[in-house]
GROMACS .gro file of C-alpha atoms in nm:
model
  267
    1MET     CA    1   0.000   0.000   0.000
    2ALA     CA    2   0.139   0.345  -0.095
    3PRO     CA    3   0.222   0.574   0.199
    4SER     CA    4  -0.017   0.860   0.268
    5LYS     CA    5   0.081   1.223   0.209
    6LYS     CA    6   0.075   1.283   0.587
    7SER     CA    7   0.306   0.991   0.668
    8SER     CA    8   0.548   1.101   0.394
    9ILE     CA    9   0.571   1.448   0.549
   10ILE     CA   10   0.637   1.303   0.896
   11THR     CA   11   0.903   1.067   0.757
   12GLY     CA   12   1.074   1.358   0.582
   13MET     CA   13   1.076   1.564   0.900
   14LEU     CA   14   1.231   1.274   1.094
   15LEU     CA   15   1.505   1.234   0.833
   16ILE     CA   16   1.586   1.604   0.849
   17ALA     CA   17   1.600   1.592   1.229
   18LEU     CA   18   1.824   1.284   1.230
   19GLY     CA   19   2.050   1.445   0.971
   20SER     CA   20   2.083   1.757   1.181
   21TYR     CA   21   2.161   1.548   1.491
   22SER     CA   22   2.432   1.355   1.305
   23PHE     CA   23   2.592   1.680   1.183
   24ILE     CA   24   2.596   1.843   1.526
   25ASN     CA   25   2.741   1.537   1.698
   26LYS     CA   26   2.976   1.409   1.432
   27PRO     CA   27   3.335   1.340   1.547
   28GLY     CA   28   3.548   1.652   1.558
   29SER     CA   29   3.260   1.900   1.579
   30LYS     CA   30   3.308   2.182   1.831
   31ASP     CA   31   3.145   2.172   2.171
   32LYS     CA   32   2.870   2.431   2.153
   33LEU     CA   33   2.991   2.573   2.487
   34ALA     CA   34   3.350   2.610   2.366
   35THR     CA   35   3.466   2.964   2.302
   36SER     CA   36   3.781   3.136   2.185
   37PHE     CA   37   3.884   3.484   2.297
   38ALA     CA   38   4.178   3.714   2.363
   39VAL     CA   39   4.209   3.923   2.680
   40ILE     CA   40   4.468   4.201   2.658
   41GLU     CA   41   4.571   4.358   2.988
   42LEU     CA   42   4.796   4.663   2.954
   43PHE     CA   43   4.980   4.807   3.254
   44THR     CA   44   5.060   5.169   3.177
   45SER     CA   45   5.111   5.514   3.331
   46GLU     CA   46   5.087   5.878   3.228
   47GLY     CA   47   5.418   5.928   3.409
   48CYS     CA   48   5.606   5.688   3.182
   49SER     CA   49   5.752   5.825   2.857
   50SER     CA   50   5.754   5.476   2.700
   51CYS     CA   51   5.380   5.423   2.758
   52PRO     CA   52   5.207   5.650   2.499
   53PRO     CA   53   5.303   5.422   2.204
   54ALA     CA   54   5.147   5.125   2.388
   55ASP     CA   55   4.833   5.329   2.464
   56GLU     CA   56   4.810   5.421   2.094
   57LEU     CA   57   4.854   5.057   1.992
   58ILE     CA   58   4.570   4.926   2.207
   59SER     CA   59   4.352   5.213   2.084
   60LYS     CA   60   4.412   5.087   1.730
   61ILE     CA   61   4.346   4.727   1.831
   62GLU     CA   62   4.028   4.835   2.011
   63LYS     CA   63   3.891   5.000   1.696
   64GLU     CA   64   3.977   4.699   1.481
   65SER     CA   65   3.831   4.446   1.723
   66ARG     CA   66   3.485   4.592   1.784
   67GLY     CA   67   3.229   4.315   1.766
   68LYS     CA   68   3.494   4.046   1.815
   69ASP     CA   69   3.582   3.838   2.122
   70ILE     CA   70   3.879   4.058   2.207
   71TYR     CA   71   3.874   4.223   2.550
   72ILE     CA   72   4.104   4.513   2.639
   73LEU     CA   73   4.174   4.634   2.993
   74SER     CA   74   4.411   4.926   3.053
   75TYR     CA   75   4.538   4.949   3.412
   76HIS     CA   76   4.715   5.267   3.519
   77VAL     CA   77   4.964   5.175   3.792
   78ASP     CA   78   5.055   5.414   4.074
   79TYR     CA   79   5.429   5.358   4.124
   80TRP     CA   80   5.521   5.625   3.866
   81ASN     CA   81   5.329   5.893   4.058
   82ARG     CA   82   5.630   5.973   4.280
   83LEU     CA   83   5.823   6.112   3.980
   84GLY     CA   84   5.636   6.439   3.943
   85TRP     CA   85   5.298   6.358   3.788
   86LYS     CA   86   5.005   6.183   3.959
   87ASP     CA   87   4.817   5.978   3.702
   88GLN     CA   88   4.448   6.050   3.769
   89PHE     CA   89   4.353   5.699   3.655
   90SER     CA   90   4.610   5.519   3.871
   91SER     CA   91   4.538   5.289   4.162
   92ALA     CA   92   4.740   5.076   4.403
   93ALA     CA   93   4.493   4.794   4.326
   94PHE     CA   94   4.614   4.788   3.965
   95SER     CA   95   4.980   4.782   4.072
   96LYS     CA   96   4.890   4.490   4.300
   97ARG     CA   97   4.734   4.301   4.009
   98GLN     CA   98   5.051   4.352   3.806
   99ASN     CA   99   5.258   4.224   4.099
  100ASN     CA  100   5.034   3.916   4.114
  101TYR     CA  101   5.121   3.851   3.751
  102SER     CA  102   5.491   3.877   3.831
  103ILE     CA  103   5.439   3.587   4.074
  104TRP     CA  104   5.221   3.382   3.839
  105LEU     CA  105   5.457   3.432   3.543
  106LYS     CA  106   5.773   3.401   3.757
  107LEU     CA  107   5.911   3.745   3.665
  108SER     CA  108   6.185   3.919   3.862
  109SER     CA  109   6.022   4.264   3.840
  110VAL     CA  110   5.735   4.469   3.694
  111TYR     CA  111   5.758   4.741   3.430
  112THR     CA  112   5.554   4.965   3.202
  113PRO     CA  113   5.423   4.936   2.942
  114GLN     CA  114   5.358   4.566   2.997
  115ALA     CA  115   5.099   4.367   2.802
  116ILE     CA  116   4.966   4.031   2.922
  117VAL     CA  117   4.744   3.817   2.700
  118ASN     CA  118   4.503   3.562   2.851
  119GLY     CA  119   4.713   3.567   3.167
  120LYS     CA  120   4.974   3.345   3.002
  121SER     CA  121   5.218   3.552   2.793
  122GLU     CA  122   5.375   3.891   2.863
  123PHE     CA  123   5.584   4.138   2.664
  124VAL     CA  124   5.649   4.509   2.611
  125GLY     CA  125   5.309   4.664   2.541
  126SER     CA  126   5.423   4.865   2.238
  127GLU     CA  127   5.544   4.557   2.043
  128GLU     CA  128   5.271   4.543   1.778
  129GLY     CA  129   5.388   4.228   1.602
  130THR     CA  130   5.417   4.034   1.927
  131LEU     CA  131   5.074   4.153   2.039
  132ARG     CA  132   4.904   4.059   1.714
  133THR     CA  133   5.067   3.715   1.719
  134ALA     CA  134   4.949   3.659   2.078
  135ILE     CA  135   4.595   3.764   1.985
  136LYS     CA  136   4.588   3.532   1.684
  137LYS     CA  137   4.718   3.240   1.890
  138SER     CA  138   4.463   3.300   2.166
  139LEU     CA  139   4.174   3.314   1.918
  140SER     CA  140   4.278   2.974   1.783
  141ILE     CA  141   4.238   2.801   2.122
  142GLN     CA  142   3.898   2.677   2.237
  143SER     CA  143   3.798   2.697   2.603
  144PRO     CA  144   3.503   2.505   2.752
  145ALA     CA  145   3.440   2.784   3.002
  146ARG     CA  146   3.167   3.039   2.938
  147ILE     CA  147   3.032   3.344   3.120
  148VAL     CA  148   2.694   3.505   3.055
  149LEU     CA  149   2.605   3.844   3.205
  150SER     CA  150   2.238   3.936   3.215
  151ASN     CA  151   1.980   4.165   3.375
  152ILE     CA  152   2.230   4.451   3.376
  153LYS     CA  153   2.089   4.760   3.550
  154LYS     CA  154   2.248   5.088   3.650
  155LEU     CA  155   2.108   5.196   3.984
  156GLY     CA  156   2.253   5.520   4.117
  157GLU     CA  157   2.631   5.490   4.143
  158LYS     CA  158   2.651   5.116   4.084
  159ILE     CA  159   2.568   4.854   3.822
  160ASP     CA  160   2.384   4.538   3.926
  161PHE     CA  161   2.378   4.222   3.716
  162ARG     CA  162   2.349   3.844   3.716
  163TYR     CA  163   2.617   3.602   3.604
  164GLN     CA  164   2.610   3.240   3.495
  165ILE     CA  165   2.926   3.034   3.450
  166ASP     CA  166   2.963   2.699   3.274
  167GLY     CA  167   3.254   2.462   3.224
  168ILE     CA  168   3.500   2.586   3.485
  169PRO     CA  169   3.756   2.390   3.690
  170ASP     CA  170   3.809   2.419   4.064
  171ASN     CA  171   4.018   2.698   4.216
  172THR     CA  172   3.886   2.966   3.982
  173SER     CA  173   3.777   3.325   4.048
  174LEU     CA  174   3.546   3.565   3.867
  175VAL     CA  175   3.726   3.897   3.814
  176LEU     CA  176   3.501   4.196   3.743
  177ALA     CA  177   3.634   4.521   3.596
  178LEU     CA  178   3.448   4.847   3.542
  179ILE     CA  179   3.578   5.010   3.224
  180GLN     CA  180   3.562   5.377   3.125
  181LYS     CA  181   3.561   5.367   2.746
  182ASN     CA  182   3.789   5.666   2.676
  183ALA     CA  183   3.945   5.983   2.816
  184VAL     CA  184   4.195   6.256   2.727
  185SER     CA  185   4.450   6.408   2.966
  186LYS     CA  186   4.678   6.709   2.951
  187VAL     CA  187   4.998   6.610   3.133
  188LEU     CA  188   5.169   6.907   3.299
  189ARG     CA  189   5.472   6.749   3.469
  190GLY     CA  190   5.690   6.440   3.465
  191GLU     CA  191   5.829   6.249   3.166
  192ASN     CA  192   5.528   6.332   2.946
  193ALA     CA  193   5.505   6.701   3.043
  194GLY     CA  194   5.328   6.911   2.781
  195ARG     CA  195   5.165   6.614   2.605
  196GLN     CA  196   4.797   6.547   2.554
  197LEU     CA  197   4.737   6.175   2.602
  198SER     CA  198   4.437   5.973   2.483
  199HIS     CA  199   4.331   5.656   2.662
  200VAL     CA  200   4.081   5.377   2.593
  201GLN     CA  201   3.939   5.089   2.798
  202ILE     CA  202   4.049   5.241   3.129
  203VAL     CA  203   3.992   5.016   3.431
  204LYS     CA  204   3.827   5.223   3.705
  205ASN     CA  205   3.728   4.952   3.952
  206ILE     CA  206   3.814   4.585   3.996
  207GLN     CA  207   3.684   4.316   4.228
  208THR     CA  208   3.712   3.940   4.263
  209ILE     CA  209   3.447   3.680   4.346
  210GLU     CA  210   3.559   3.335   4.455
  211ILE     CA  211   3.370   3.071   4.257
  212ARG     CA  212   3.296   2.761   4.458
  213ASP     CA  213   2.994   2.534   4.415
  214LYS     CA  214   2.757   2.810   4.305
  215HIS     CA  215   2.811   2.907   3.942
  216THR     CA  216   2.523   3.153   3.918
  217GLY     CA  217   2.460   3.460   4.124
  218GLU     CA  218   2.411   3.834   4.151
  219ALA     CA  219   2.686   4.093   4.174
  220SER     CA  220   2.731   4.468   4.164
  221ILE     CA  221   3.020   4.702   4.095
  222SER     CA  222   3.037   5.067   4.197
  223ILE     CA  223   3.102   5.356   3.959
  224PRO     CA  224   3.358   5.601   4.103
  225ALA     CA  225   3.230   5.960   4.114
  226GLU     CA  226   3.491   6.088   3.868
  227VAL     CA  227   3.394   5.848   3.587
  228ARG     CA  228   3.259   6.023   3.277
  229GLY     CA  229   3.093   5.897   2.961
  230ASN     CA  230   3.012   5.539   2.867
  231VAL     CA  231   3.124   5.241   3.072
  232GLU     CA  232   3.117   4.865   3.040
  233ILE     CA  233   3.180   4.562   3.258
  234ILE     CA  234   3.436   4.301   3.157
  235ALA     CA  235   3.419   3.969   3.343
  236LEU     CA  236   3.712   3.726   3.346
  237LEU     CA  237   3.742   3.369   3.471
  238GLN     CA  238   4.092   3.331   3.612
  239LYS     CA  239   4.274   3.036   3.766
  240ASN     CA  240   4.392   3.124   4.115
  241ASN     CA  241   4.713   2.921   4.100
  242THR     CA  242   4.846   3.020   3.755
  243GLY     CA  243   4.670   3.343   3.655
  244GLU     CA  244   4.553   3.187   3.327
  245ILE     CA  245   4.228   3.338   3.198
  246ILE     CA  246   3.990   3.071   3.072
  247GLY     CA  247   3.678   3.274   2.996
  248ALA     CA  248   3.564   3.630   2.929
  249ALA     CA  249   3.246   3.830   2.868
  250ARG     CA  250   3.137   4.192   2.852
  251SER     CA  251   2.826   4.393   2.917
  252PRO     CA  252   2.658   4.576   2.627
  253SER     CA  253   2.832   4.895   2.520
  254GLY     CA  254   2.661   5.229   2.578
  255ILE     CA  255   2.597   5.214   2.954
  256SER     CA  256   2.620   5.576   3.060
  257SER     CA  257   2.788   5.663   3.387
  258LYS     CA  258   2.527   5.936   3.437
  259ASN     CA  259   2.204   5.799   3.288
  260SER     CA  260   1.989   5.547   3.473
  261GLY     CA  261   1.788   5.252   3.353
  262VAL     CA  262   1.996   5.013   3.144
  263SER     CA  263   1.884   4.653   3.125
  264GLN     CA  264   2.012   4.427   2.854
  265LYS     CA  265   2.163   4.081   2.809
  266SER     CA  266   2.527   4.055   2.704
  267LYS     CA  267   2.649   3.903   2.379
   0.00000   0.00000   0.00000
């Protein structure tokens, strides 16, 4: 007996579904949770004459990488402040983070400008070829870890949000950074006296959450009073024992430090 039109349609739909299942799960296909990314952390200072070329380089990389899984964090350290110019963006917390990297990466000292990519490789921050090679290498490596930021709301002088983390090993922390998107400074003293310096992706606040059994939760990060213009949150998953970064995410761009009422899910 010939099959009915209805049974033929159902059979066709089953074949399509089975075909799709075979394609998704065929050997060698990527885990749908796996991600690749590059996190660039630059340690810089307005009091360092070698730093402006590194600042200019990450500004160029930032423009080129919009919409890509490349995350840039520019930390202004405070140990140059004693030489005649206090960097308005500097913080002892950022110098401490750089010192932590010197332990993780087994370095004898810290310096500026220093670039660190995915917490694993470090070099002089103005070396464009080295930076581009490190970015390319990082984007070729898949990580099973994933962060999702959601329900992002600016309430007064802080930003509240939810986070969900998948695929992480033990002994890992969630590092949260509040980023001011850009700024311009007129330097009056020190090694860069008389120069107007432009900055992008300036870290203004950083905090760490220890990840234990609970991989979802709520968090907030405060916005310092001096922050101007648009901000974003960058979230990093970092191994506590090695400093390696195994996951990254960002909030949507366009969160104003002055306007209220932003609620949107991250990419």
